[in-house]
Amino acid sequence: PPAAELKARVGAANAKLGPVSLRDNPQGPAWRVSFDVEPTGAGPVELRCLLLAGERPASETWIYRLDKS
């Protein structure tokens, strides 16, 4: 979908998120999402991201776990 139709839905457990940026990835026909993460709890941070076209999913849900070590 065109960039104007896409938005990123980003969430986190045990963290505060900074500004979310969604832009075209110059390495190919793909999108790049970036954001700041500040851990807020004692447990691991779990990040989730999904691209939406309107209110419909346009990607799989990306999940990543950051362990404090």
mmCIF file of N, CA and C in Angstrom:
data_model
loop_
_atom_site.group_PDB
_atom_site.id
_atom_site.type_symbol
_atom_site.label_atom_id
_atom_site.label_comp_id
_atom_site.label_asym_id
_atom_site.label_seq_id
_atom_site.Cartn_x
_atom_site.Cartn_y
_atom_site.Cartn_z
ATOM 1 N N PRO A 1 0.814 -1.203 0.000
ATOM 2 C CA PRO A 1 0.000 0.000 0.000
ATOM 3 C C PRO A 1 0.857 1.268 0.000
ATOM 4 N N PRO A 2 0.366 2.364 -0.510
ATOM 5 C CA PRO A 2 1.107 3.631 -0.448
ATOM 6 C C PRO A 2 1.346 4.067 0.988
ATOM 7 N N ALA A 3 2.411 4.819 1.199
ATOM 8 C CA ALA A 3 2.779 5.250 2.550
ATOM 9 C C ALA A 3 1.669 6.053 3.217
ATOM 10 N N ALA A 4 0.917 6.819 2.448
ATOM 11 C CA ALA A 4 -0.145 7.632 3.028
ATOM 12 C C ALA A 4 -1.220 6.780 3.682
ATOM 13 N N GLU A 5 -1.366 5.533 3.266
ATOM 14 C CA GLU A 5 -2.389 4.651 3.820
ATOM 15 C C GLU A 5 -1.905 3.845 5.016
ATOM 16 N N LEU A 6 -0.597 3.795 5.231
ATOM 17 C CA LEU A 6 -0.050 2.942 6.287
ATOM 18 C C LEU A 6 0.171 3.696 7.586
ATOM 19 N N LYS A 7 0.008 2.968 8.692
ATOM 20 C CA LYS A 7 0.423 3.469 9.997
ATOM 21 C C LYS A 7 0.938 2.285 10.800
ATOM 22 N N ALA A 8 1.800 2.573 11.752
ATOM 23 C CA ALA A 8 2.365 1.529 12.602
ATOM 24 C C ALA A 8 1.670 1.553 13.949
ATOM 25 N N ARG A 9 1.215 0.387 14.402
ATOM 26 C CA ARG A 9 0.678 0.242 15.755
ATOM 27 C C ARG A 9 1.768 -0.432 16.576
ATOM 28 N N VAL A 10 2.318 0.307 17.534
ATOM 29 C CA VAL A 10 3.445 -0.170 18.334
ATOM 30 C C VAL A 10 3.023 -0.209 19.798
ATOM 31 N N GLY A 11 3.407 -1.257 20.492
ATOM 32 C CA GLY A 11 3.105 -1.384 21.911
ATOM 33 C C GLY A 11 4.273 -1.995 22.654
ATOM 34 N N ALA A 12 4.271 -1.839 23.966
ATOM 35 C CA ALA A 12 5.354 -2.390 24.778
ATOM 36 C C ALA A 12 4.845 -2.736 26.173
ATOM 37 N N ALA A 13 5.426 -3.772 26.743
ATOM 38 C CA ALA A 13 5.208 -4.123 28.145
ATOM 39 C C ALA A 13 6.487 -3.790 28.892
ATOM 40 N N ASN A 14 6.360 -3.154 30.039
ATOM 41 C CA ASN A 14 7.501 -2.773 30.884
ATOM 42 C C ASN A 14 8.410 -1.748 30.217
ATOM 43 N N ALA A 15 7.837 -0.870 29.391
ATOM 44 C CA ALA A 15 8.641 0.151 28.732
ATOM 45 C C ALA A 15 7.772 1.321 28.305
ATOM 46 N N LYS A 16 8.421 2.466 28.155
ATOM 47 C CA LYS A 16 7.795 3.658 27.598
ATOM 48 C C LYS A 16 8.369 3.840 26.196
ATOM 49 N N LEU A 17 7.500 4.140 25.233
ATOM 50 C CA LEU A 17 7.939 4.296 23.850
ATOM 51 C C LEU A 17 8.037 5.764 23.470
ATOM 52 N N GLY A 18 9.046 6.078 22.647
ATOM 53 C CA GLY A 18 9.207 7.422 22.120
ATOM 54 C C GLY A 18 8.514 7.545 20.777
ATOM 55 N N PRO A 19 8.772 8.602 20.048
ATOM 56 C CA PRO A 19 8.102 8.831 18.765
ATOM 57 C C PRO A 19 8.298 7.662 17.796
ATOM 58 N N VAL A 20 7.232 7.321 17.080
ATOM 59 C CA VAL A 20 7.261 6.229 16.104
ATOM 60 C C VAL A 20 7.421 6.821 14.720
ATOM 61 N N SER A 21 8.342 6.264 13.942
ATOM 62 C CA SER A 21 8.585 6.712 12.571
ATOM 63 C C SER A 21 8.380 5.534 11.621
ATOM 64 N N LEU A 22 7.594 5.741 10.575
ATOM 65 C CA LEU A 22 7.363 4.735 9.537
ATOM 66 C C LEU A 22 7.807 5.332 8.219
ATOM 67 N N ARG A 23 8.734 4.644 7.530
ATOM 68 C CA ARG A 23 9.227 5.166 6.250
ATOM 69 C C ARG A 23 9.592 4.024 5.323
ATOM 70 N N ASP A 24 9.713 4.352 4.066
ATOM 71 C CA ASP A 24 10.091 3.394 3.033
ATOM 72 C C ASP A 24 11.513 2.909 3.285
ATOM 73 N N ASN A 25 11.745 1.617 3.127
ATOM 74 C CA ASN A 25 13.078 1.045 3.284
ATOM 75 C C ASN A 25 13.766 1.089 1.923
ATOM 76 N N PRO A 26 14.873 1.815 1.787
ATOM 77 C CA PRO A 26 15.545 1.934 0.484
ATOM 78 C C PRO A 26 16.182 0.628 0.006
ATOM 79 N N GLN A 27 16.273 -0.386 0.871
ATOM 80 C CA GLN A 27 16.900 -1.648 0.493
ATOM 81 C C GLN A 27 15.958 -2.574 -0.275
ATOM 82 N N GLY A 28 14.724 -2.178 -0.475
ATOM 83 C CA GLY A 28 13.814 -3.046 -1.205
ATOM 84 C C GLY A 28 12.374 -2.636 -1.009
ATOM 85 N N PRO A 29 11.473 -3.414 -1.532
ATOM 86 C CA PRO A 29 10.051 -3.081 -1.373
ATOM 87 C C PRO A 29 9.569 -3.461 0.031
ATOM 88 N N ALA A 30 9.906 -2.636 0.980
ATOM 89 C CA ALA A 30 9.579 -2.920 2.375
ATOM 90 C C ALA A 30 9.447 -1.604 3.136
ATOM 91 N N TRP A 31 9.053 -1.702 4.394
ATOM 92 C CA TRP A 31 8.888 -0.537 5.253
ATOM 93 C C TRP A 31 9.779 -0.666 6.470
ATOM 94 N N ARG A 32 10.166 0.472 7.029
ATOM 95 C CA ARG A 32 11.016 0.503 8.219
ATOM 96 C C ARG A 32 10.291 1.276 9.313
ATOM 97 N N VAL A 33 10.191 0.672 10.494
ATOM 98 C CA VAL A 33 9.592 1.317 11.654
ATOM 99 C C VAL A 33 10.692 1.501 12.693
ATOM 100 N N SER A 34 10.772 2.693 13.261
ATOM 101 C CA SER A 34 11.747 2.920 14.326
ATOM 102 C C SER A 34 11.076 3.707 15.446
ATOM 103 N N PHE A 35 11.584 3.518 16.674
ATOM 104 C CA PHE A 35 11.041 4.197 17.847
ATOM 105 C C PHE A 35 12.038 4.045 18.982
ATOM 106 N N ASP A 36 11.925 4.911 19.978
ATOM 107 C CA ASP A 36 12.761 4.836 21.173
ATOM 108 C C ASP A 36 12.071 3.965 22.215
ATOM 109 N N VAL A 37 12.888 3.265 23.009
ATOM 110 C CA VAL A 37 12.375 2.395 24.071
ATOM 111 C C VAL A 37 13.095 2.734 25.364
ATOM 112 N N GLU A 38 12.313 2.984 26.422
ATOM 113 C CA GLU A 38 12.886 3.229 27.742
ATOM 114 C C GLU A 38 12.261 2.238 28.728
ATOM 115 N N PRO A 39 13.047 1.245 29.193
ATOM 116 C CA PRO A 39 12.504 0.272 30.149
ATOM 117 C C PRO A 39 11.992 0.966 31.411
ATOM 118 N N THR A 40 10.858 0.482 31.924
ATOM 119 C CA THR A 40 10.266 1.102 33.109
ATOM 120 C C THR A 40 10.072 0.127 34.264
ATOM 121 N N GLY A 41 10.164 -1.162 34.013
ATOM 122 C CA GLY A 41 9.922 -2.152 35.056
ATOM 123 C C GLY A 41 11.126 -3.026 35.281
ATOM 124 N N ALA A 42 10.975 -3.935 36.223
ATOM 125 C CA ALA A 42 12.071 -4.841 36.551
ATOM 126 C C ALA A 42 12.141 -6.025 35.595
ATOM 127 N N GLY A 43 11.044 -6.345 34.934
ATOM 128 C CA GLY A 43 10.998 -7.515 34.060
ATOM 129 C C GLY A 43 11.496 -7.203 32.665
ATOM 130 N N PRO A 44 11.451 -8.206 31.807
ATOM 131 C CA PRO A 44 11.876 -8.012 30.426
ATOM 132 C C PRO A 44 10.905 -7.090 29.682
ATOM 133 N N VAL A 45 11.404 -6.441 28.655
ATOM 134 C CA VAL A 45 10.593 -5.575 27.798
ATOM 135 C C VAL A 45 10.117 -6.407 26.612
ATOM 136 N N GLU A 46 8.814 -6.345 26.333
ATOM 137 C CA GLU A 46 8.275 -7.036 25.158
ATOM 138 C C GLU A 46 7.700 -5.986 24.219
ATOM 139 N N LEU A 47 8.200 -5.981 22.978
ATOM 140 C CA LEU A 47 7.787 -5.011 21.962
ATOM 141 C C LEU A 47 6.914 -5.700 20.923
ATOM 142 N N ARG A 48 5.915 -4.974 20.421
ATOM 143 C CA ARG A 48 5.018 -5.484 19.383
ATOM 144 C C ARG A 48 4.814 -4.380 18.351
ATOM 145 N N CYS A 49 4.749 -4.772 17.079
ATOM 146 C CA CYS A 49 4.499 -3.805 16.020
ATOM 147 C C CYS A 49 3.690 -4.472 14.906
ATOM 148 N N LEU A 50 2.737 -3.726 14.369
ATOM 149 C CA LEU A 50 1.882 -4.189 13.288
ATOM 150 C C LEU A 50 1.646 -3.017 12.351
ATOM 151 N N LEU A 51 1.759 -3.237 11.044
ATOM 152 C CA LEU A 51 1.428 -2.202 10.072
ATOM 153 C C LEU A 51 -0.043 -2.328 9.701
ATOM 154 N N LEU A 52 -0.709 -1.177 9.621
ATOM 155 C CA LEU A 52 -2.126 -1.136 9.285
ATOM 156 C C LEU A 52 -2.343 -0.284 8.041
ATOM 157 N N ALA A 53 -3.243 -0.738 7.184
ATOM 158 C CA ALA A 53 -3.733 0.049 6.049
ATOM 159 C C ALA A 53 -5.168 0.397 6.416
ATOM 160 N N GLY A 54 -5.392 1.613 6.847
ATOM 161 C CA GLY A 54 -6.680 1.954 7.435
ATOM 162 C C GLY A 54 -6.770 1.252 8.775
ATOM 163 N N GLU A 55 -7.769 0.406 8.953
ATOM 164 C CA GLU A 55 -7.893 -0.384 10.186
ATOM 165 C C GLU A 55 -7.606 -1.865 9.945
ATOM 166 N N ARG A 56 -7.146 -2.200 8.730
ATOM 167 C CA ARG A 56 -6.882 -3.604 8.396
ATOM 168 C C ARG A 56 -5.387 -3.908 8.492
ATOM 169 N N PRO A 57 -5.012 -5.072 9.027
ATOM 170 C CA PRO A 57 -3.594 -5.451 9.085
ATOM 171 C C PRO A 57 -2.980 -5.506 7.687
ATOM 172 N N ALA A 58 -1.783 -4.934 7.553
ATOM 173 C CA ALA A 58 -1.045 -4.957 6.291
ATOM 174 C C ALA A 58 0.273 -5.710 6.449
ATOM 175 N N SER A 59 0.488 -6.314 7.615
ATOM 176 C CA SER A 59 1.711 -7.075 7.866
ATOM 177 C C SER A 59 1.437 -8.104 8.959
ATOM 178 N N GLU A 60 2.411 -8.939 9.192
ATOM 179 C CA GLU A 60 2.360 -9.818 10.345
ATOM 180 C C GLU A 60 2.679 -8.976 11.583
ATOM 181 N N THR A 61 2.414 -9.511 12.768
ATOM 182 C CA THR A 61 2.782 -8.819 14.003
ATOM 183 C C THR A 61 4.203 -9.206 14.368
ATOM 184 N N TRP A 62 5.041 -8.206 14.539
ATOM 185 C CA TRP A 62 6.437 -8.399 14.915
ATOM 186 C C TRP A 62 6.496 -8.337 16.440
ATOM 187 N N ILE A 63 7.132 -9.325 17.071
ATOM 188 C CA ILE A 63 7.268 -9.367 18.525
ATOM 189 C C ILE A 63 8.738 -9.578 18.859
ATOM 190 N N TYR A 64 9.234 -8.779 19.801
ATOM 191 C CA TYR A 64 10.632 -8.882 20.202
ATOM 192 C C TYR A 64 10.731 -8.725 21.712
ATOM 193 N N ARG A 65 11.543 -9.532 22.345
ATOM 194 C CA ARG A 65 11.720 -9.485 23.795
ATOM 195 C C ARG A 65 13.149 -9.038 24.111
ATOM 196 N N LEU A 66 13.255 -7.999 24.946
ATOM 197 C CA LEU A 66 14.553 -7.488 25.415
ATOM 198 C C LEU A 66 14.732 -7.909 26.861
ATOM 199 N N ASP A 67 15.714 -8.752 27.121
ATOM 200 C CA ASP A 67 16.012 -9.141 28.491
ATOM 201 C C ASP A 67 17.082 -8.215 29.048
ATOM 202 N N LYS A 68 16.885 -7.773 30.268
ATOM 203 C CA LYS A 68 17.912 -6.939 30.922
ATOM 204 C C LYS A 68 19.007 -7.845 31.445
ATOM 205 N N SER A 69 20.175 -7.721 30.863
ATOM 206 C CA SER A 69 21.291 -8.523 31.343
ATOM 207 C C SER A 69 22.581 -7.776 31.197
#
